[in-house]
Every structure is written in structure tokens, then in C-alpha cells.
Short mmCIF file of C-alpha atoms and ligand atoms in Angstrom, two decimals:
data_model
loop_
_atom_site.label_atom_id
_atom_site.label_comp_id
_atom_site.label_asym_id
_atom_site.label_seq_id
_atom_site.Cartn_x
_atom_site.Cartn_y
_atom_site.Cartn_z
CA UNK B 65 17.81 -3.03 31.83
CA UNK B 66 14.81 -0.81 32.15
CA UNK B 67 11.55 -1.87 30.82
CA UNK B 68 11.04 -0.52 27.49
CA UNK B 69 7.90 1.94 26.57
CA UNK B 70 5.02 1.14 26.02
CA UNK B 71 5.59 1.49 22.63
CA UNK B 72 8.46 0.04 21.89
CA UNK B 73 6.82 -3.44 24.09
CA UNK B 74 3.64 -3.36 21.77
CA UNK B 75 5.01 -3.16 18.21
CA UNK B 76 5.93 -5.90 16.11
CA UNK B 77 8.52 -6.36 13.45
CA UNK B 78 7.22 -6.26 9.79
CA UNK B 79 6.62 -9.63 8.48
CA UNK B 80 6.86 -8.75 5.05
CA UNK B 81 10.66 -7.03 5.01
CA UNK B 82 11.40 -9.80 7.55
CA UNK B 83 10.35 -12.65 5.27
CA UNK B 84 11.77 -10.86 2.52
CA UNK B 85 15.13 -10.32 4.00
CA UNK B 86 15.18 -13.70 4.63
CA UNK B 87 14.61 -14.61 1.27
CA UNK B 88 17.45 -12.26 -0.23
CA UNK B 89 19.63 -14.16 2.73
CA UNK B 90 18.97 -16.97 0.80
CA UNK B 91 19.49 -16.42 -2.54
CA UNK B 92 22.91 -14.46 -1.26
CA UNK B 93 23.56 -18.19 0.05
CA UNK B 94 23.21 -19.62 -3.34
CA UNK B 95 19.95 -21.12 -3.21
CA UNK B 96 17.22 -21.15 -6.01
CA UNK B 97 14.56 -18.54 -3.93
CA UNK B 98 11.34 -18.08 -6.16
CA UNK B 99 10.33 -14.57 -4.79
CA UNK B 100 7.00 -13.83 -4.28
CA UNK B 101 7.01 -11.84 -1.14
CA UNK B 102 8.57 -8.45 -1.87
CA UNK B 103 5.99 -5.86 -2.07
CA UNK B 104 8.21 -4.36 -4.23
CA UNK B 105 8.52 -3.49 -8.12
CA UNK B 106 11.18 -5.18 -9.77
CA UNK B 107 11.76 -2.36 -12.47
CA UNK B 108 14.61 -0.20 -12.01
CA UNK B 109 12.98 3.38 -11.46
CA UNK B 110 13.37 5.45 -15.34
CA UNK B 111 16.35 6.67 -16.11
CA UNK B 112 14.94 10.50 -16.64
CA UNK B 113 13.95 10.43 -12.82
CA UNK B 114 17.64 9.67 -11.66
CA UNK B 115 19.10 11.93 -13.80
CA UNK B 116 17.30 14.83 -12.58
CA UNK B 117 17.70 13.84 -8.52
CA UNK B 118 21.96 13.09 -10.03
CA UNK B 119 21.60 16.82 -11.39
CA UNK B 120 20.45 18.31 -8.41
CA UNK B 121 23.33 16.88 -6.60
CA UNK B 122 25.40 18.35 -8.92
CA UNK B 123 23.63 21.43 -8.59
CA UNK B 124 23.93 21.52 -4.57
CA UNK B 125 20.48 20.69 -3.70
CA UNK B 126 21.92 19.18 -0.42
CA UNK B 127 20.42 21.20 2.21
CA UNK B 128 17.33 21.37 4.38
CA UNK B 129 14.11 22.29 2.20
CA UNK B 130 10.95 23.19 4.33
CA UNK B 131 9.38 19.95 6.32
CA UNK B 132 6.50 19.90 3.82
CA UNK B 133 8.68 19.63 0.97
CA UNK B 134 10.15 21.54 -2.36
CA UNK B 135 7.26 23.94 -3.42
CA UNK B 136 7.40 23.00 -6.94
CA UNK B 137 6.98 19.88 -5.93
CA UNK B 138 3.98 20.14 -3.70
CA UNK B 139 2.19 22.49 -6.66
CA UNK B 140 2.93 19.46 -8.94
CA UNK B 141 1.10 17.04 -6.37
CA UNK B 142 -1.91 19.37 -6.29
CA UNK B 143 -1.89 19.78 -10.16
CA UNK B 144 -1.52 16.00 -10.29
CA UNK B 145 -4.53 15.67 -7.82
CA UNK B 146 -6.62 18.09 -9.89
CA UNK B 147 -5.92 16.75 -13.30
CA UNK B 148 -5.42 12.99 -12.80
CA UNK B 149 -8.26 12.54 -9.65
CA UNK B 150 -10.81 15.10 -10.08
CA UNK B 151 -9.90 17.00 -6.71
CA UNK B 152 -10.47 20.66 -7.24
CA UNK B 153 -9.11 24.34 -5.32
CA UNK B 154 -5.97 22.58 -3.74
CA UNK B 155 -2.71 24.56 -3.17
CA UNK B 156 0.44 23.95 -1.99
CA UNK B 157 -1.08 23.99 1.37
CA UNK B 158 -3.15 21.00 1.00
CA UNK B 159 0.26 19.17 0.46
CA UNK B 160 2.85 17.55 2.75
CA UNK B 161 6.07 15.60 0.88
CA UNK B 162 7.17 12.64 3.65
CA UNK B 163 9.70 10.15 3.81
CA UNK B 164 8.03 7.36 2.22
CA UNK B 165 4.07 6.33 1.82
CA UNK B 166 4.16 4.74 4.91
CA UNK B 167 4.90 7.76 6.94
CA UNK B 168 2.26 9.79 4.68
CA UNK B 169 -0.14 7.40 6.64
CA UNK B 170 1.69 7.45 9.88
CA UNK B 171 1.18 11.18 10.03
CA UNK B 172 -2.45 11.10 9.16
CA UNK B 173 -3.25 8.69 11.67
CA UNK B 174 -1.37 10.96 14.40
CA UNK B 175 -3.09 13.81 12.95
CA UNK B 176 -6.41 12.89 13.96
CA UNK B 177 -6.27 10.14 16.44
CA UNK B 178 -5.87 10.40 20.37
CA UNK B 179 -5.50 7.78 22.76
CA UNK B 180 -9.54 6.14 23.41
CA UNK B 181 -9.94 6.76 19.88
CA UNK B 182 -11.25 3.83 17.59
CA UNK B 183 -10.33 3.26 14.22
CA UNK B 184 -11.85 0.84 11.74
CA UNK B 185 -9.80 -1.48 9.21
CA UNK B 186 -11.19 -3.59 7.09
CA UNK B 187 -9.42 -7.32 7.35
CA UNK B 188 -6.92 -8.49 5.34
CA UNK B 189 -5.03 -5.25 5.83
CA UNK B 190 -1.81 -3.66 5.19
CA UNK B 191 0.33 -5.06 8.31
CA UNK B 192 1.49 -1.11 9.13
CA UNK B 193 -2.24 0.08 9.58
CA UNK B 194 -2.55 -1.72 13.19
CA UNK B 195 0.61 -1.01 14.64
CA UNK B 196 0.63 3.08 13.32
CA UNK B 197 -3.17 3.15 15.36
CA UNK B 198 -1.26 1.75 18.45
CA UNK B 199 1.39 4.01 18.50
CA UNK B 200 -1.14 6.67 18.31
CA UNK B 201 -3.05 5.05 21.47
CA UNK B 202 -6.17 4.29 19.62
CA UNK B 203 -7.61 0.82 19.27
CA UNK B 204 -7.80 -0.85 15.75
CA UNK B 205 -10.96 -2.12 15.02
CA UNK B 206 -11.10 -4.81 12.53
CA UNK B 207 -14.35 -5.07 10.02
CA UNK B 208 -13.67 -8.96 8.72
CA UNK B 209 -13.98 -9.21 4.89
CA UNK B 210 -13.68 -12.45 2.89
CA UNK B 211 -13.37 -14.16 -0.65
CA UNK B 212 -17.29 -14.16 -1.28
CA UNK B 213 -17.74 -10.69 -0.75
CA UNK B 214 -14.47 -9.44 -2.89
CA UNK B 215 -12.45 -8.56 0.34
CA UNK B 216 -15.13 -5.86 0.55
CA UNK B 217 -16.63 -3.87 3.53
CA UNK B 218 -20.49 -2.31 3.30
CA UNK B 219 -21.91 0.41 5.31
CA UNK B 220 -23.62 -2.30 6.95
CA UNK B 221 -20.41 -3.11 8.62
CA UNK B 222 -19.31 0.25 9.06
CA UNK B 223 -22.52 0.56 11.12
CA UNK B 224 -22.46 -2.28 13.10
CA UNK B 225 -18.67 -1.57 14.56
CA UNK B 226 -19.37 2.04 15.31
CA UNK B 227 -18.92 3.31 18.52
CA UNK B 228 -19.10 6.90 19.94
CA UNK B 229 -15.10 6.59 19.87
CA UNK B 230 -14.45 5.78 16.58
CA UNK B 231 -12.76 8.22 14.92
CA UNK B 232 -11.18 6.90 11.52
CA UNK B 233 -11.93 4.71 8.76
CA UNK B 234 -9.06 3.22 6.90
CA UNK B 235 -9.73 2.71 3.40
CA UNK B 236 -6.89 0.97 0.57
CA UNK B 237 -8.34 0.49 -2.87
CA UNK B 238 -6.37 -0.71 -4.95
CA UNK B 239 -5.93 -3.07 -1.52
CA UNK B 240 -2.42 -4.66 -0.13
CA UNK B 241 -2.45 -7.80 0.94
CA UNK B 242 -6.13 -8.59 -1.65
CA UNK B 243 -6.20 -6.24 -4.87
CA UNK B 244 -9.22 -6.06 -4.67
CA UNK B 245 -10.94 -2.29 -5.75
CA UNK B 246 -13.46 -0.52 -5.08
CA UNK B 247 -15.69 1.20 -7.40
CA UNK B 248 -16.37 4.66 -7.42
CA UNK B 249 -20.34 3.93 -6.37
CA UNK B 250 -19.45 1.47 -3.46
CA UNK B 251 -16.32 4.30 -1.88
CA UNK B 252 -19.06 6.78 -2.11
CA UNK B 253 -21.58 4.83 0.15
CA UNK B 254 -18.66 4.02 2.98
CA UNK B 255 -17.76 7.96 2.55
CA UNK B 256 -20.70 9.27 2.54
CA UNK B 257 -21.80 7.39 6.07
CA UNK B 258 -18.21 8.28 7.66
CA UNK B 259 -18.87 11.94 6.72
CA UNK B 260 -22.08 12.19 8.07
CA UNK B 261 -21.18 10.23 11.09
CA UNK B 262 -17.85 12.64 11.15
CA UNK B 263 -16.03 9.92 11.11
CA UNK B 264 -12.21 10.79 9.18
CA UNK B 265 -11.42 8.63 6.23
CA UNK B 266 -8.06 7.91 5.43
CA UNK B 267 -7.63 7.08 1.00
CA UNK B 268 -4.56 5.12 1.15
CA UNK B 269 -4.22 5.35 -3.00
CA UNK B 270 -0.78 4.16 -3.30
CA UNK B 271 -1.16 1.49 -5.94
CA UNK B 272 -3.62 4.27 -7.58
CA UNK B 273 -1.70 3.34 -10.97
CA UNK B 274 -2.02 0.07 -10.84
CA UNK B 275 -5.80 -0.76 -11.78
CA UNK B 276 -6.60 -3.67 -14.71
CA UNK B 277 -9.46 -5.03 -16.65
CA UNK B 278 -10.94 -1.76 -17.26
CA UNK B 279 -11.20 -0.74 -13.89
CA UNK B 280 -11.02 2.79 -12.78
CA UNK B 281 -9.26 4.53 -9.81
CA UNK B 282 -11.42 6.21 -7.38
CA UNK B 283 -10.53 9.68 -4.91
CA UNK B 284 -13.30 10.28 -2.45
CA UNK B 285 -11.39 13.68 -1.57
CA UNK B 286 -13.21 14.45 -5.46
CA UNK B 287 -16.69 15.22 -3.80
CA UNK B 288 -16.17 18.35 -2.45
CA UNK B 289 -18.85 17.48 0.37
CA UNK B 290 -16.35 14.85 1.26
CA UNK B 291 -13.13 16.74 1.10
CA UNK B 292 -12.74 18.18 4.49
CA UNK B 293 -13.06 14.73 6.06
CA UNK B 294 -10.62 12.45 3.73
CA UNK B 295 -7.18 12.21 4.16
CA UNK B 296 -5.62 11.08 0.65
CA UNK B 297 -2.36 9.30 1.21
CA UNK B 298 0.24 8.13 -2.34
CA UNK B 299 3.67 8.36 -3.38
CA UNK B 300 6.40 7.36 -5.22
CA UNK B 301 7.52 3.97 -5.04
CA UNK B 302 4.69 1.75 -6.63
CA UNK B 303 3.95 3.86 -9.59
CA UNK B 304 7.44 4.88 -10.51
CA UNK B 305 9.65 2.00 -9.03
CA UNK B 306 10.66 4.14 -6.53
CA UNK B 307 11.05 2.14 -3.33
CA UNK B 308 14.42 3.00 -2.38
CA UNK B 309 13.82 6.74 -2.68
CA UNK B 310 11.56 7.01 0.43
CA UNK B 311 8.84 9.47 -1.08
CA UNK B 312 4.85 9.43 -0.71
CA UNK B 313 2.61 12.39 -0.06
CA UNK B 314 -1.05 13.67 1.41
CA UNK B 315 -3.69 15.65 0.33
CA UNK B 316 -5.72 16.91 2.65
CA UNK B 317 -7.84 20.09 4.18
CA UNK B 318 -5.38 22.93 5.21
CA UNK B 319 -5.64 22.76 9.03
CA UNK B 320 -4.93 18.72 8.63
CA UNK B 321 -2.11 19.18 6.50
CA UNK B 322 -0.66 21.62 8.32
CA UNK B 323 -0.95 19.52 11.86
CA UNK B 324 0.64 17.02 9.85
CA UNK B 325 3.38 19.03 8.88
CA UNK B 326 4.13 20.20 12.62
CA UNK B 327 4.32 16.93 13.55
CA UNK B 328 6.43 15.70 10.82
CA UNK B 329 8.70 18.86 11.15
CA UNK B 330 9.56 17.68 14.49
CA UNK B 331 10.03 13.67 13.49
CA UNK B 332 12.06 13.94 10.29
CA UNK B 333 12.21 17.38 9.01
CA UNK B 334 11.96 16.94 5.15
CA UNK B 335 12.36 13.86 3.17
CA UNK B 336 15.71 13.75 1.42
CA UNK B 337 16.01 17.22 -0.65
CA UNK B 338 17.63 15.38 -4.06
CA UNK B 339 14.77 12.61 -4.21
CA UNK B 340 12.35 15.40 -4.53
CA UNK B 341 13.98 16.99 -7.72
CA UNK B 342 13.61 13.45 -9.05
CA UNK B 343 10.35 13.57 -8.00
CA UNK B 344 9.58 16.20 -9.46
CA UNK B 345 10.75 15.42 -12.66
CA UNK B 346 8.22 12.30 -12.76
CA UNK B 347 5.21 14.81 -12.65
CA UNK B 348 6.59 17.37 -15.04
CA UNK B 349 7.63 15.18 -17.79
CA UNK B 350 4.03 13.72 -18.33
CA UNK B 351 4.60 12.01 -21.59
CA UNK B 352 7.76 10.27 -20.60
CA UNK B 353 6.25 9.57 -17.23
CA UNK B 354 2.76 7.75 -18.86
CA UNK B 355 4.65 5.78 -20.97
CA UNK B 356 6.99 4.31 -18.43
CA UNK B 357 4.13 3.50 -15.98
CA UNK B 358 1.82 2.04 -18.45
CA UNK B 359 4.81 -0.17 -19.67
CA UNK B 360 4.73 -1.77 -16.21
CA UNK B 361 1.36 -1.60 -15.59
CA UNK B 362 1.00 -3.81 -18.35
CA UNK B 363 3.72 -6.33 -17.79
CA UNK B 364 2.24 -6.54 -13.98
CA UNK B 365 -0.76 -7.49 -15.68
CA UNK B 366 0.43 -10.07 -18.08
CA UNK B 367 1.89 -11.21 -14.34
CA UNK B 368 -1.07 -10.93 -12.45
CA UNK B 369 -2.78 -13.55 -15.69
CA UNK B 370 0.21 -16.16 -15.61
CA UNK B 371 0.15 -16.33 -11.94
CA UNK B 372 -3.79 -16.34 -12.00
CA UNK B 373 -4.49 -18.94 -14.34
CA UNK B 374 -1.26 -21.30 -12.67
CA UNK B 375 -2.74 -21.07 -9.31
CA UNK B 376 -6.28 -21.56 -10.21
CA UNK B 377 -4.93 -24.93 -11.88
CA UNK B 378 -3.65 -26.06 -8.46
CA UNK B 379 -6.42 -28.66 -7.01
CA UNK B 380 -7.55 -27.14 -3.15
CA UNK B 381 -6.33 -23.92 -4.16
CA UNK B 382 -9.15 -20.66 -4.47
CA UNK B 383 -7.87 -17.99 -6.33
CA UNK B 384 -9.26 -14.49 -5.58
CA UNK B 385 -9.27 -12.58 -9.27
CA UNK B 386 -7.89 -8.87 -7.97
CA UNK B 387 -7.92 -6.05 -10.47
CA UNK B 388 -5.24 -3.83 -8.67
CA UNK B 389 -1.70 -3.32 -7.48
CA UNK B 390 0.42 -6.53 -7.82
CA UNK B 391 -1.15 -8.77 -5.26
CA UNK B 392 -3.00 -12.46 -5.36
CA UNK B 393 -4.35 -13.78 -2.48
CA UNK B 394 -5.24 -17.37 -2.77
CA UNK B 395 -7.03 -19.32 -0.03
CA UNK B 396 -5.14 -21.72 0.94
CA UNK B 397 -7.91 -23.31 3.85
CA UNK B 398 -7.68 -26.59 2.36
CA UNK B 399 -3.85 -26.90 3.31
CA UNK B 400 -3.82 -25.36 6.58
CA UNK B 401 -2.49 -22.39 8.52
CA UNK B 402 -0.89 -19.87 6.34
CA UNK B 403 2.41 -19.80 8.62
CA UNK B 404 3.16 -23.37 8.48
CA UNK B 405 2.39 -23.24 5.20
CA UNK B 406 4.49 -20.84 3.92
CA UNK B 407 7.45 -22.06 6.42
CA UNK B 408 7.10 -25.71 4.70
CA UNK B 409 7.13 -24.13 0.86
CA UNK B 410 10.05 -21.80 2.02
CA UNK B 411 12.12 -24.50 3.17
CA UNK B 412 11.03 -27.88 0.93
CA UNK B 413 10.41 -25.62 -2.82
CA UNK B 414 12.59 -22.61 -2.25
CA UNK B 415 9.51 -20.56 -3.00
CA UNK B 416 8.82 -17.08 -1.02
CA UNK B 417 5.41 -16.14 -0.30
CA UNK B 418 3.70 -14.31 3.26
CA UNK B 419 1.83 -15.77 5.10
CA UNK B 420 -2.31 -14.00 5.15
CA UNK B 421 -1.76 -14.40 9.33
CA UNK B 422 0.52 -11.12 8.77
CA UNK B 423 -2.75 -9.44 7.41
CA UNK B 424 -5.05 -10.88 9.55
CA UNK B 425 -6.20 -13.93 7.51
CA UNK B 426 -4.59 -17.08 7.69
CA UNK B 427 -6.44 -19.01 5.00
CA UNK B 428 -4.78 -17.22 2.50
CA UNK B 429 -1.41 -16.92 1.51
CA UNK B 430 0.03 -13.14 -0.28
CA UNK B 431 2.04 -13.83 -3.58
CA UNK B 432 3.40 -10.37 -5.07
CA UNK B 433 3.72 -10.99 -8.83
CA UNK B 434 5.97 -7.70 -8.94
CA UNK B 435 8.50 -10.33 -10.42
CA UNK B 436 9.70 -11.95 -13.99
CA UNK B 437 7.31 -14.17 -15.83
CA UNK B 438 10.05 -17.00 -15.90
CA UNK B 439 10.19 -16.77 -11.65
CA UNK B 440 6.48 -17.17 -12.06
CA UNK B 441 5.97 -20.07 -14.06
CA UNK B 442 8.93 -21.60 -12.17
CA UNK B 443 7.10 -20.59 -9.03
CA UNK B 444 3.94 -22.20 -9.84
CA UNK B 445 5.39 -25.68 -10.61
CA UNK B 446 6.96 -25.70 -7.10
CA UNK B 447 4.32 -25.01 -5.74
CA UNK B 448 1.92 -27.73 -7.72
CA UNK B 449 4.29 -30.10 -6.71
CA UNK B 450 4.00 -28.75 -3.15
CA UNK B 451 0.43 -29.03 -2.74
CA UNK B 452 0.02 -32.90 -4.49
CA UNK B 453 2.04 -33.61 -1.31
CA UNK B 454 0.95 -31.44 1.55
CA UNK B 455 -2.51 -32.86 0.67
CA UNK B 456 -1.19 -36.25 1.19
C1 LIG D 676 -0.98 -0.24 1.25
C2 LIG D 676 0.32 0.43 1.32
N1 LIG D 676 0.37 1.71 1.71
C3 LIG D 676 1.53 2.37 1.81
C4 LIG D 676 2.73 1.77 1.50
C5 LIG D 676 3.98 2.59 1.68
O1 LIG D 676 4.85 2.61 0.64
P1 LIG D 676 6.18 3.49 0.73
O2 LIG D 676 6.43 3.83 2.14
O3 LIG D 676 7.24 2.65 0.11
O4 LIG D 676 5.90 4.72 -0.09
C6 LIG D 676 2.75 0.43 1.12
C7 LIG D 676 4.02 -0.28 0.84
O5 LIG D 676 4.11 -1.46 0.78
C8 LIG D 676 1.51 -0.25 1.00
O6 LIG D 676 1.45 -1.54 0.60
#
């Protein structure tokens, strides 16, 4: 055989489906599998969503739509962005409807970055980040963050890891793998330096929804000054429980948006054209819609307490107290390296978790409390008993 691309020889599988897969394996075996790995809700997405994508079927919404997506849909996005995040003058135009989040960011990257470029991540990350800069031909640039300073980056880091190539800034508040967020005073100051530096800044704001203890959601694409510059990247499947459905979305100045919808109209076309009327039906119905996702939001954070307060209890364990999406991310230095670690409570406690290595941190471990209370508490005896005997 031929060697493969360049691309194809420098990406690596996702950890997280692959460790999740392998838990689902098994539990399909038989086996008692505490979950904590799936990045997933476990919520079934509301009924009044699937019965308006089951309608459109009905109503033969089963061809091609534009690549950017169903207008109505894309006028509810910038309404959405308007009311809900403070962004003002968007139109349709500003909005492209992809296949999933995780394309949403895909396309942003590809939108701006060229091969030389550098982009800047802050460390623990979201596993995709990396490998979506590679396959762009730019060079991730990591800005290390850690438990004393919230998972956190300053301009002061910013600073020091600019070059004259670096050409985004990756920002995730609420944060996958930490939870950590970012106030609305400390995005400004990172914005504000990328913007004069004209540096992008992509707002990855898919666990927008998901925010506790009072904490509030943040858009930098709100300050007009910093509009033209941000990329805002959401979607579906966190703040609906709509995984499955493959649906996120971007927000961004008209000649970005559009780049990014040449380039998507060539890799997918549009993202499935039934989804969207379900979709759509999540923005329009606002009351139904508010009270389905504040339901979750506050059984996640009953969750995100239980799971807190068990793993605090655990003696060499540091628990990082995150205030978004449905994350903890517990050091776990005292016990090792996060990959044997996880291997060992896989295999001896049936319990689940990912390894921090996959993020870039492997004295921590990722436990996704997107799960039932009674897997939790469950969870956190294993994994008591666990730790009295990986210390010995
Ligand atoms: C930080 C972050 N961004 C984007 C996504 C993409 O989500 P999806 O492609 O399911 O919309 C995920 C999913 O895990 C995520 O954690």
C-alpha cells in the first residue's frame, strides 16, 4: 500500500468516543460499567423537538436545503444571539447551520488559518482543537493552565507565546475537559489584546447553557469593537440533548461566514434538512424550550454537588470546583499517570473515566457527571475503594 497523506498519518483517534465505546462494549457484555466518560447528556432530547423534525418528514422536508442551512432557522440563531447574548445587527448572513458543533469549529479554524499559521490553546483542552489546527497546517500552540489558577489563561500568557505567526486564539468557557468559566471582565482582557494584536478569536460557547452558582455566560462577539474578529461557535446537542442530531452553528462577520460556508458547501453540503425543523422548533417555542433546559441544568447541578463533595472525600484526591458544562477534573498527581490510572479503575472497579493525558494533562482524570445520581454515588464508592489501594 501507498503511504497515506499527510493527514491521514498525523491524526489521532478520539480518546473520548474510543474510551466510551469501549465502555458501552462492556456493559453490552454484561458487566456493571459506572460511566463517567461520555461527554454526552443522558436526557432523551424533548419530545416537542422530535415531533416537529417527525413532521417535517411527513411533510417531505427530505431534500437539499442551502449549505448554510434552513433560513428560518439561521434568522432564529441570530434572534437567539441578539436576545439571549447581547450580539447586535446580525442577519441571516452572519449564520452558517453545520453538521454538528464540532464541524462549526472545524470550519472556523479552516476559515482563517493557513499552513505557518500559529494558533494558541489554552491546556487542558478539548482533544478536537489540536488535531482540526493540524489538518489546517498550522501549529497548535499550547498556553499551560493549572488547578491554582482555575484552568485560566491571562494576557500575560497570551503575550508571552505570541509570535508574528500566530493567527488564532481558541477560547471554551464554559471549558471541556475543566468547567471552569470565565467571567465577562477576564474574556474581555484576552479579547481585547487578540483584537488589537489582530489576532482571530474563536468563542467555542457550546455548553453556553450550562453555567451554575450564579455564574453568567459571556459572548465577546457582544462588543461590537470585538465583533469582526470573534468567531462564535454553539449548537444543539449540550443544551437540548441533542447529540445524535449532528447540529451546531457560527456567528460570525459576513465575509467569515460566508468563507465558511464555501468551504462547508463543498465538504458536506447542508446538515441533515429534518434535524433543522427540529431545530428550529427548540428556538421558537421559548417557553417550552427554557423549561426543559433549566430542568437539566439543574439536575446536572445537583450532579456536579454529589460527585463534588464524594470526590473531595477521597484522601490524595484535589477536586477542581467548575461552575460549567458537566465536567470535574480532579487531580489525581498523588496516584500517578492519568492513563494507567484510568486503565487500572476500568478494569479492577468497572468505573469509566478519561484519562487528562487526552487533554493534555495527565494529573487529572475527566469524570462527566452527565449521568444518574445512583451511577454517581455508586461510582464514587468504587472509586474510594480504588484509591485506599492504589495508594498502598
Ligand atoms: C468543547 C466542545 N466543543 C464542541 C463540541 C461539539 O459538539 P457537537 O459536535 O456534538 O455539537 C464538543 C462536544 O463534545 C465540545 O466538548
Amino acid at each position: 500500500m501507498k503511504q497515506l497523506s499527510i493527514w491521514a498519518r498525523q491524526i489521532s483517534p478520539s480518546l473520548t468516543l474510543a474510551i466510551s465505546a469501549k465502555a458501552k462494549a462492556l456493559k453490552a457484555a454484561g458487566k456493571d460499567i459506572c460511566e463517567f466518560g461520555s461527554g454526552e447528556p443522558d436526557f432523551d432530547t424533548p419530545d416537542f423537538i422530535k415531533e416537529a423534525c417527525i413532521q417535517a418528514l411527513r411533510d417531505g422536508k427530505t431534500k437539499y436545503l442551502p449549505s448554510a442551512g434552513l433560513l428560518p432557522l439561521r434568522q432564529a440563531i441570530a434572534k437567539k444571539y441578539e436576545c439571549e447574548n447581547g450580539l447586535t445587527g446580525l442577519s441571516e448572513k452572519n449564520i452558517i447551520v453545520s453538521p454538528g458543533g464540532k464541524f462549526s469549529c472545524h470550519l472556523a479554524v479552516m476559515a482563517v488559518c493557513s499552513p505557518g499559521d500559529e494558533v494558541l490553546i489554552p491546556s487542558p483542552y478539548w482533544l478536537s482543537y489540536p488535531e482540526m489546527v493540524r489538518l489546517a497546517g498550522a501549529t497548535p500552540i499550547f498556553l499551560k493552565t493549572t488547578f491554582a489558577s482555575a484552568f485560566k489563561v491571562t494576557v500575560d500568557d497570551l503575550r508571552a507565546a505570541k509570535t508574528d505567526r500566530t493567527r488564532l486564539f481558541i477560547l471554551n468557557s464554559p471549558s471541556n475537559p475543566t468547567g471552569t468559566v470565565y467571567s465577562k471582565e477576564e474574556i474581555c482582557a484576552l479579547v481585547d489584546y487578540c483584537v488589537h494584536e489582530g489576532i482571530y478569536v474563536m468563542s467555542d460557547e457550546i455548553y453556553e447553557a450550562l453555567v451554575y452558582d450564579g455564574v453568567q455566560h459571556f459572548s465577546p462577539a457582544s462588543v461590537a469593537d470585538y465583533f469582526p474578529y470573534v468567531i462564535t461557535t454553539g449548537g444543539f446537542s449540550k443544551t437540548f440533548a441533542m447529540t445524535g442530531w449532528r447540529l451546531g452553528y457560527s456567528v460570525a462577520e459576513k465575509g467569515i461566514a460566508e468563507a465558511m460556508d464555501n468551504l462547508q458547501s463543498h465538504m458536506t453540503s447542508n446538515a441533515t434538512t429534518f434535524a433543522q425543523y427540529g431545530a428550529l422548533a427548540a428556538l421558537q417555542n421559548e417557553a417550552l424550550s427554557k423549561a426543559s433546559v433549566e430542568s437539566m441544568r439543574q439536575a446536572f447541578d445537583r450532579r456536579r454537588k454529589l460527585l463534588y463533595s464524594g470526590l473531595s472525600a477521597i484522601d490524595g484526591m484535589r477536586v477542581f470546583k467548575s461552575q460549567g458544562a458537566f465536567y470535574l477534573f480532579p487531580s489525581i498527581e498523588n496516584f500517578g499517570a492519568s492513563s494507567a490510572f484510568a486503565d487500572k479503575l476500568l478494569q479492577e472497579q468497572q468505573v469509566a473515566v478519561v484519562p487528562g493525558i487526552a487533554f493534555g494533562d495527565d494529573t487529572c482524570i475527566r469524570l462527566s457527571y452527565a449521568t444518574s445520581d445512583a451511577t454517581i454515588e455508586k461510582g464514587i464508592e468504587r472509586l474510594q475503594t480504588f484509591c485506599k489501594m492504589y495508594h498502598l
